[in-house]
């Protein structure tokens, strides 16, 4: 008797079209979230990049990270986020937006947990530690843009 391989997360999510639909909703939430836009560096970034391009890159990344055939072509999480000085509180606001989107689309619990693990694996590259925020504020740089 042959053991059936479990389908990839990408396949269980329904592929690129379903992933793109969920990412579309998530990015729309994130772009207008006042908890995130209270950070002036994040607010500026949200107005500097096109939502369509942002959605494309996030879709590409989720597809790649979930086992799809796509390859992520964007910058590293650190290169694209560290200068934004994202705090733990802002990370939690993003996580809340993400959860709301997963609920909206009735993503099954097992797949939710796998997606959250993928997102969580990027946290260290995105969130700054409190002393880094204080150092940037003290230097007046805000981390640079």
Short mmCIF file of C-alpha atoms in Angstrom, two decimals:
data_model
loop_
_atom_site.label_atom_id
_atom_site.label_comp_id
_atom_site.label_asym_id
_atom_site.label_seq_id
_atom_site.Cartn_x
_atom_site.Cartn_y
_atom_site.Cartn_z
CA UNK A 1 0.00 0.00 0.00
CA UNK A 2 1.42 3.35 -1.06
CA UNK A 3 1.29 6.30 1.33
CA UNK A 4 -0.29 9.35 -0.28
CA UNK A 5 1.80 12.51 0.06
CA UNK A 6 -0.06 15.38 1.70
CA UNK A 7 -0.77 18.15 -0.81
CA UNK A 8 1.33 21.29 -0.38
CA UNK A 9 -0.04 24.24 1.53
CA UNK A 10 -0.17 26.05 -1.82
CA UNK A 11 -2.45 23.34 -3.24
CA UNK A 12 -4.59 23.19 -0.10
CA UNK A 13 -5.10 26.96 -0.30
CA UNK A 14 -6.32 26.59 -3.89
CA UNK A 15 -3.30 27.95 -5.75
CA UNK A 16 -2.38 31.38 -6.98
CA UNK A 17 -5.88 32.72 -7.63
CA UNK A 18 -7.13 32.02 -4.11
CA UNK A 19 -3.89 33.24 -2.56
CA UNK A 20 -4.02 36.45 -4.63
CA UNK A 21 -7.61 37.06 -3.50
CA UNK A 22 -6.67 36.72 0.17
CA UNK A 23 -3.55 38.89 -0.27
CA UNK A 24 -5.66 41.54 -2.03
CA UNK A 25 -7.88 41.83 1.04
CA UNK A 26 -4.96 41.74 3.48
CA UNK A 27 -3.00 44.49 1.75
CA UNK A 28 -6.12 46.66 1.50
CA UNK A 29 -6.48 46.28 5.30
CA UNK A 30 -2.82 46.93 6.04
CA UNK A 31 -2.56 50.01 3.83
CA UNK A 32 -5.30 51.85 5.75
CA UNK A 33 -4.76 50.47 9.26
CA UNK A 34 -4.36 53.52 11.53
CA UNK A 35 -2.39 51.40 14.03
CA UNK A 36 0.26 50.84 11.35
CA UNK A 37 0.07 54.27 9.72
CA UNK A 38 0.65 55.96 13.09
CA UNK A 39 4.29 55.09 12.38
CA UNK A 40 5.28 57.92 9.98
CA UNK A 41 7.83 55.71 8.22
CA UNK A 42 5.21 53.04 7.51
CA UNK A 43 2.65 55.66 6.47
CA UNK A 44 5.14 57.19 4.03
CA UNK A 45 5.99 53.75 2.61
CA UNK A 46 2.30 52.96 2.16
CA UNK A 47 1.94 56.11 0.06
CA UNK A 48 5.21 55.62 -1.84
CA UNK A 49 4.59 52.13 -3.24
CA UNK A 50 1.64 51.12 -5.37
CA UNK A 51 -0.81 48.79 -3.69
CA UNK A 52 -0.91 46.68 -6.87
CA UNK A 53 2.86 46.14 -6.84
CA UNK A 54 2.82 45.40 -3.12
CA UNK A 55 0.04 42.85 -3.63
CA UNK A 56 1.96 41.23 -6.47
CA UNK A 57 5.11 40.76 -4.39
CA UNK A 58 3.22 39.47 -1.34
CA UNK A 59 1.26 37.05 -3.53
CA UNK A 60 4.48 35.86 -5.12
CA UNK A 61 6.08 35.37 -1.71
CA UNK A 62 3.12 33.49 -0.19
CA UNK A 63 2.89 31.24 -3.24
CA UNK A 64 6.62 30.48 -3.07
CA UNK A 65 6.66 29.99 0.73
CA UNK A 66 3.64 27.68 0.61
CA UNK A 67 5.16 25.35 -1.98
CA UNK A 68 3.90 26.85 -5.22
CA UNK A 69 5.89 27.15 -8.44
CA UNK A 70 6.39 30.92 -8.11
CA UNK A 71 9.72 32.41 -7.09
CA UNK A 72 9.83 35.49 -4.87
CA UNK A 73 11.59 38.29 -6.73
CA UNK A 74 11.43 41.06 -4.12
CA UNK A 75 13.97 42.30 -1.62
CA UNK A 76 14.66 40.46 1.61
CA UNK A 77 12.32 41.11 4.52
CA UNK A 78 15.12 42.88 6.36
CA UNK A 79 16.01 45.13 3.42
CA UNK A 80 12.38 46.06 2.80
CA UNK A 81 11.29 46.57 6.44
CA UNK A 82 14.06 47.36 8.95
CA UNK A 83 14.28 51.04 8.05
CA UNK A 84 10.56 51.35 8.87
CA UNK A 85 11.28 50.81 12.58
CA UNK A 86 8.30 48.49 13.01
CA UNK A 87 7.57 47.82 16.67
CA UNK A 88 6.14 44.78 18.40
CA UNK A 89 2.82 46.60 18.76
CA UNK A 90 2.71 47.27 15.01
CA UNK A 91 3.58 43.63 14.33
CA UNK A 92 0.62 42.61 16.49
CA UNK A 93 -1.64 45.02 14.57
CA UNK A 94 -0.51 43.38 11.32
CA UNK A 95 -1.14 39.94 12.84
CA UNK A 96 -4.66 41.08 13.75
CA UNK A 97 -5.28 42.28 10.18
CA UNK A 98 -3.97 38.95 8.89
CA UNK A 99 -6.28 37.02 11.23
CA UNK A 100 -9.29 39.08 10.14
CA UNK A 101 -8.53 38.27 6.50
CA UNK A 102 -8.11 34.55 7.20
CA UNK A 103 -11.46 34.51 8.99
CA UNK A 104 -13.18 36.45 6.18
CA UNK A 105 -12.14 33.79 3.66
CA UNK A 106 -12.85 30.82 5.97
CA UNK A 107 -9.28 29.55 5.73
CA UNK A 108 -9.26 26.22 7.60
CA UNK A 109 -7.49 26.21 10.99
CA UNK A 110 -4.65 23.88 9.90
CA UNK A 111 -3.80 26.12 6.94
CA UNK A 112 -4.14 29.22 9.13
CA UNK A 113 -1.55 27.82 11.51
CA UNK A 114 0.84 27.00 8.67
CA UNK A 115 0.43 30.48 7.16
CA UNK A 116 0.97 32.10 10.56
CA UNK A 117 4.16 30.06 11.01
CA UNK A 118 5.45 31.36 7.67
CA UNK A 119 4.66 34.94 8.66
CA UNK A 120 6.16 34.45 12.13
CA UNK A 121 9.40 33.23 10.53
CA UNK A 122 9.89 36.73 9.10
CA UNK A 123 9.37 38.62 12.36
CA UNK A 124 13.01 38.83 13.41
CA UNK A 125 13.88 40.48 10.09
CA UNK A 126 11.03 42.99 10.34
CA UNK A 127 10.48 44.05 13.96
CA UNK A 128 13.03 46.25 15.67
CA UNK A 129 13.93 45.87 19.31
CA UNK A 130 13.00 48.76 21.62
CA UNK A 131 16.61 49.90 22.02
CA UNK A 132 16.94 50.19 18.23
CA UNK A 133 13.90 52.48 18.12
CA UNK A 134 15.33 54.64 20.93
CA UNK A 135 18.74 54.82 19.23
CA UNK A 136 17.16 55.91 15.93
CA UNK A 137 15.05 58.53 17.70
CA UNK A 138 18.09 59.82 19.57
CA UNK A 139 20.07 60.17 16.34
CA UNK A 140 17.12 61.86 14.65
CA UNK A 141 17.41 59.48 11.72
CA UNK A 142 14.31 57.39 12.26
CA UNK A 143 16.25 54.58 10.66
CA UNK A 144 16.58 56.17 7.20
CA UNK A 145 14.44 55.67 4.13
#
